[in-house]
Coordinates of C-alpha atoms in Angstrom, one line a residue:
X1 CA 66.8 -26.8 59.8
X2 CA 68.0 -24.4 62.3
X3 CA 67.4 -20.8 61.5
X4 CA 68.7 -17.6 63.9
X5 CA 66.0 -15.0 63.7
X6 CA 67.8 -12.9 65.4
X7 CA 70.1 -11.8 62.6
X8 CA 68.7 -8.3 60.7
X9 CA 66.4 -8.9 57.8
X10 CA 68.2 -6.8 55.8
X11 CA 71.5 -8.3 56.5
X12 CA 69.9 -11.8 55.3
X13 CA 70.8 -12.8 51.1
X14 CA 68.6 -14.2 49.0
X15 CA 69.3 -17.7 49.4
X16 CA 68.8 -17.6 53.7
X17 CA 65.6 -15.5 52.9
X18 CA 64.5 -18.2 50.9
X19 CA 65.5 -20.9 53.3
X20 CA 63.3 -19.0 55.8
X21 CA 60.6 -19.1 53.8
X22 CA 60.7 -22.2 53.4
X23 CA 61.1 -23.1 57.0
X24 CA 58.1 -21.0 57.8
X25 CA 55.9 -23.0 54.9
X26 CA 57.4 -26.7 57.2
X27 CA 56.6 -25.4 60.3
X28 CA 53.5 -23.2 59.5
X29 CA 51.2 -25.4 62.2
X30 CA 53.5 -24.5 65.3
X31 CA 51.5 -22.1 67.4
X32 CA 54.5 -20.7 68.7
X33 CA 56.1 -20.6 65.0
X34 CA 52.9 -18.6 64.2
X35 CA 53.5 -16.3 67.1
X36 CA 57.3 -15.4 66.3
X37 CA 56.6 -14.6 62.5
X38 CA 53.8 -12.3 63.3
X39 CA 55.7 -10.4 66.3
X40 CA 58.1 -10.4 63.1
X41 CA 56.6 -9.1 60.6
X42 CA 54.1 -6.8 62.1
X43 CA 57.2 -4.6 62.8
X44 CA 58.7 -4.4 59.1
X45 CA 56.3 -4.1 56.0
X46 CA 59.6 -5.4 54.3
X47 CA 60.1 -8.7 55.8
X48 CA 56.4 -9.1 55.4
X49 CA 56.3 -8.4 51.8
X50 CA 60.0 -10.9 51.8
X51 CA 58.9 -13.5 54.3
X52 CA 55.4 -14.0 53.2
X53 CA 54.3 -12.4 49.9
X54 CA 54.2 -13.4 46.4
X55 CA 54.8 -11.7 42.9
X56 CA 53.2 -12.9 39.4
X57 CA 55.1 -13.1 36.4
X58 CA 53.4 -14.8 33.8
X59 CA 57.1 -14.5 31.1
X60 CA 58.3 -16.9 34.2
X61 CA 58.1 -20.5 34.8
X62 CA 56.8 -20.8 37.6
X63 CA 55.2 -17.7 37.2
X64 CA 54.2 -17.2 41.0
X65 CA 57.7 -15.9 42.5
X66 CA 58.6 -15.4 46.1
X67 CA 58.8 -11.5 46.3
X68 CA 62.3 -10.7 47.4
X69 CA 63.0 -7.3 46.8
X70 CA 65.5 -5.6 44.7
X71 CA 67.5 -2.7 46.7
X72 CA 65.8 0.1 44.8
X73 CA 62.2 -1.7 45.9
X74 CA 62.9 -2.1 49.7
X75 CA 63.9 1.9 49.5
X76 CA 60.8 2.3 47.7
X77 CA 58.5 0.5 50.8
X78 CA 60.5 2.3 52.8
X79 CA 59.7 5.9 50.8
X80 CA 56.0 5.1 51.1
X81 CA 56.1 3.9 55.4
X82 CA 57.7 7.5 55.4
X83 CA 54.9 9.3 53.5
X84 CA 52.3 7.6 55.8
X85 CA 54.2 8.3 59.1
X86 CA 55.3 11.6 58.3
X87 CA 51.6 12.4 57.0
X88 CA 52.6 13.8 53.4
X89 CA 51.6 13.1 50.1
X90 CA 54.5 11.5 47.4
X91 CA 54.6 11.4 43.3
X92 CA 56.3 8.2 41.8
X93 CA 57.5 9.1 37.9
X94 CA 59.0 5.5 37.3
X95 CA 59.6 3.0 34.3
X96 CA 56.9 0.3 32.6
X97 CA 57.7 -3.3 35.0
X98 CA 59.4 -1.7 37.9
X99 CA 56.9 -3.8 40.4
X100 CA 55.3 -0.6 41.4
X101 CA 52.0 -1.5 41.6
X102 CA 53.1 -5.0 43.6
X103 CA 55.0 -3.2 45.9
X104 CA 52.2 -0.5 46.8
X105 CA 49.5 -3.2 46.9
X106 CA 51.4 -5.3 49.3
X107 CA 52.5 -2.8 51.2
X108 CA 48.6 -1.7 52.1
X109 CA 47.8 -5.0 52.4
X110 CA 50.1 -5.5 55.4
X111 CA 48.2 -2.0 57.2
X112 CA 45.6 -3.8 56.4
X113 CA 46.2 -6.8 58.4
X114 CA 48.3 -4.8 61.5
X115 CA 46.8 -1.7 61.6
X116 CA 43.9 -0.2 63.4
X117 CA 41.2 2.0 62.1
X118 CA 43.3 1.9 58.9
X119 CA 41.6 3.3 55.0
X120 CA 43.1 2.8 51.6
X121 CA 41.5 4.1 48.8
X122 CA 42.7 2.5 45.4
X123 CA 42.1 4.3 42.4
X124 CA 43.2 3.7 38.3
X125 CA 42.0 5.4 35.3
X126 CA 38.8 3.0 35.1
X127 CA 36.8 0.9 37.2
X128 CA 37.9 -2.5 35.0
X129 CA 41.1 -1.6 36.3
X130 CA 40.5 -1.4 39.7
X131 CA 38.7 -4.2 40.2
X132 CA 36.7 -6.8 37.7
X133 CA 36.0 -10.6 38.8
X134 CA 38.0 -13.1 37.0
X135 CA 40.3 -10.7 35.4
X136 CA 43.7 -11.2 36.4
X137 CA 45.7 -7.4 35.9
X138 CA 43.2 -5.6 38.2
X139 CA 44.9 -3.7 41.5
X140 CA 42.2 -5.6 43.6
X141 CA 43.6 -8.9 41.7
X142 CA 47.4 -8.5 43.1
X143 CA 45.8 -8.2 46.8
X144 CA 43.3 -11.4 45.8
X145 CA 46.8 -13.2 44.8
X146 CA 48.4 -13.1 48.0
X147 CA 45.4 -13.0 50.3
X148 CA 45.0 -16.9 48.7
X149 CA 48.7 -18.0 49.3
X150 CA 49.3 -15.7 52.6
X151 CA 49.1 -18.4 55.6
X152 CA 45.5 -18.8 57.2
X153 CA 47.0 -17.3 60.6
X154 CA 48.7 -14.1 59.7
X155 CA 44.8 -12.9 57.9
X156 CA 42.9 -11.0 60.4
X157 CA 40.9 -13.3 62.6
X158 CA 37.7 -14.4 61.8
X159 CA 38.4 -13.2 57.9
X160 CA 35.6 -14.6 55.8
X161 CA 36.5 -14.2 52.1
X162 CA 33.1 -14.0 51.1
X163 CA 31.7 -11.5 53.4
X164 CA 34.7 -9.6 53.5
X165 CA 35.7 -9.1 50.0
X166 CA 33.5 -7.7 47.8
X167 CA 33.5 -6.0 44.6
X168 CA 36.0 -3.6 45.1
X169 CA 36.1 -3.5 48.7
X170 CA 38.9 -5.4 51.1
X171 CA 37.4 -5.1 54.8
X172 CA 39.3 -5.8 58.2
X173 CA 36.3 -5.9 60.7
X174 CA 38.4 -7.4 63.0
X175 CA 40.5 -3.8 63.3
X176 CA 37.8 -2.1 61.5
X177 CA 40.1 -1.3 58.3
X178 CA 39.0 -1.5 55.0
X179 CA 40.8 -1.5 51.2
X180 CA 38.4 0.0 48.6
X181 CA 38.9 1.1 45.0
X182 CA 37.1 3.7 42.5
X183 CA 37.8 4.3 39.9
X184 CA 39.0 8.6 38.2
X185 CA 36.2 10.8 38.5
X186 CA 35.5 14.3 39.6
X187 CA 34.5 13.9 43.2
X188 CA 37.4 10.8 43.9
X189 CA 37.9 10.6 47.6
X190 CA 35.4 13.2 48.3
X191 CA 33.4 12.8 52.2
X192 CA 35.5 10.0 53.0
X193 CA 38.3 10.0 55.8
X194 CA 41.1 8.3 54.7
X195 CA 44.8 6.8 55.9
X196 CA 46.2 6.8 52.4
X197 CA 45.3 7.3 48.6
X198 CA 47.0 5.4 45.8
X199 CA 46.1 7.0 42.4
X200 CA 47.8 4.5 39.7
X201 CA 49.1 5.4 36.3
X202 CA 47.8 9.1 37.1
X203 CA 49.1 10.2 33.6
X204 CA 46.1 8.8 32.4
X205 CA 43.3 9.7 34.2
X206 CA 40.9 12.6 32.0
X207 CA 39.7 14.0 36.0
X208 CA 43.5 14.1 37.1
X209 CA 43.9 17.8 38.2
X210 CA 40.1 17.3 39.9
X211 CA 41.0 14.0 41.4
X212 CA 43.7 15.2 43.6
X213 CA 41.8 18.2 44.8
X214 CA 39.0 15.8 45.4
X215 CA 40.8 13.3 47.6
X216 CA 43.5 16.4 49.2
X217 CA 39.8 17.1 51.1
X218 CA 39.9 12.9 52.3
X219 CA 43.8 12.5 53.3
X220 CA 47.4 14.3 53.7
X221 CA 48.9 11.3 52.1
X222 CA 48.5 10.6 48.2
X223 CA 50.4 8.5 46.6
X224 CA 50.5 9.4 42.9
X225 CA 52.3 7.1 40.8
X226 CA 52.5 7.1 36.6
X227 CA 54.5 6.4 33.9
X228 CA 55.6 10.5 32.3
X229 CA 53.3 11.9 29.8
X230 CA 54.0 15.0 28.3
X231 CA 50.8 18.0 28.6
X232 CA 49.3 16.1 31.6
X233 CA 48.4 17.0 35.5
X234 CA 50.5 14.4 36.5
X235 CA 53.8 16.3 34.9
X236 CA 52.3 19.6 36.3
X237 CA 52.3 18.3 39.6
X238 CA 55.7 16.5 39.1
X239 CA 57.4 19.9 38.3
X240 CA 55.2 21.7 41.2
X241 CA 58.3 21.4 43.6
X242 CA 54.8 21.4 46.0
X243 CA 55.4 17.7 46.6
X244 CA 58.2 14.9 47.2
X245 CA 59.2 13.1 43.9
X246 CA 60.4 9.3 44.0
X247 CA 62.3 8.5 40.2
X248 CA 62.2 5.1 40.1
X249 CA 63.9 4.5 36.3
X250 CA 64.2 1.2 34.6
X251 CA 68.2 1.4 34.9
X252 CA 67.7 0.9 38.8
X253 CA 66.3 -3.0 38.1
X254 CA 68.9 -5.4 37.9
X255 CA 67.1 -7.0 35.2
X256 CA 67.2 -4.6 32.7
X257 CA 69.5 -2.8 30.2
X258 CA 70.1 -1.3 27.2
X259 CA 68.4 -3.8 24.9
X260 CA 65.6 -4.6 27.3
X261 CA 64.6 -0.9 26.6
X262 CA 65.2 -1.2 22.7
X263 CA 63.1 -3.7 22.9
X264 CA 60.3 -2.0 24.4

């Protein structure tokens, strides 16, 4: 299988992404084959999340899915490598099954692996949502997920699973960067220095309005993402016209229409 790598990611469809994928899985012990994909990737969080990461959907058979991105999704990775470089914070109001916590998880996975000196602070409502061994719906789950099927060369070097992932902590001593969760509370963020913050399903959390003072003190970039709920902080802040709003709404998804939302 010959495979031109110099044609544009995004100019590939699904079926050529697919057949690189598979040509990466074929030749995955080439040195050089290693070298190419990681000059690659390291350049598009895209065609890292396309080329090399998984999704889990447990309504599918098989239920771990290549994660090829839907239009509305690569605009979203894109939104977010904006926020970071442009050093401002973002509010997602989207739709229940959008991919949204996927696509941010993946996404700080790959600073993770290519950046330097690179903090991500993780935070949900609780800490069982965060992070909690064996349970499979935690943020700290979806980076476990890939981290096991990503290829042994593309981690950082000398990664050591057990050393380097703890309970709700991701580190990259290699580039000294580290991935750790908490979970709402008064003083979230507070007398760290961080890269990026990504408060999930921010609707819920009883410390909201505290929380994002807390962590404004630790980063310029928070990523606040939720579901709408009516009489919350998160709706207050959505309406604030103080920061950038992404509406990522279920009609956007390919997958769904007007009875999938009947349904719900």
């Amino acid at each position: 299988m010959q495979i031109d790598w110099s044609i544009p990611w995004r100019q590939l469809d699904k079926q050529q992404k697919l057949q690189r994928r598979l040509w990466v899985v074929l030749n995955q012990n080439d040195k050089q084959v290693q070298g190419l994909i990681k000059e690659l990737v390291k350049k598009d969080p895209v065609m890292f999340i396309e080329l090399l990461c998984f999704t889990f959907d447990p309504g599918k058979s098989p239920a771990r899915i290549p994660f090829l991105l839907y239009p509305f999704q690569r605009d979203f990775i894109e939104w977010l490598e904006e926020k970071l470089k442009k050093q401002e914070s973002g509010l997602v109001e989207k739709s229940r099954q959008m991919g949204v916590s996927w696509l941010s998880l993946t996404w700080l996975l790959y600073h993770w692996i290519f950046n330097k000196d690179f903090v991500g602070l993780i935070g949900s409502r609780t800490e069982v949502l965060v992070d909690k061994k064996d349970k499979s719906d935690t943020l700290f789950q979806k980076l476990d997920f890939n981290l096991r099927y990503l290829p042994k060369w593309i981690l950082p070097k000398g990664f050591n699973e057990s050393k380097d992932r703890r309970h709700l902590i991701l580190v990259n001593s290699n580039k000294n960067n580290t991935l750790y969760g908490e979970s709402s509370n008064k003083n979230f963020g507070r007398g760290s220095t961080i890269s990026v913050a990504l408060l999930d399903e921010f609707a819920a959390w009883e410390t909201a309005y505290d929380s994002y003072m807390s962590v404004s003190e630790a980063t310029k970039v928070r990523i606040v993402v939720s579901t709408p709920k009516s009489h919350t902080y998160f709706k207050t802040l959505r309406f604030s016209k103080q920061i950038d709003v992404k509406t990522l709404h279920w009609k956007l998804h390919p997958e769904r229409d007007e009875k999938w939302y009947e349904e719900q």
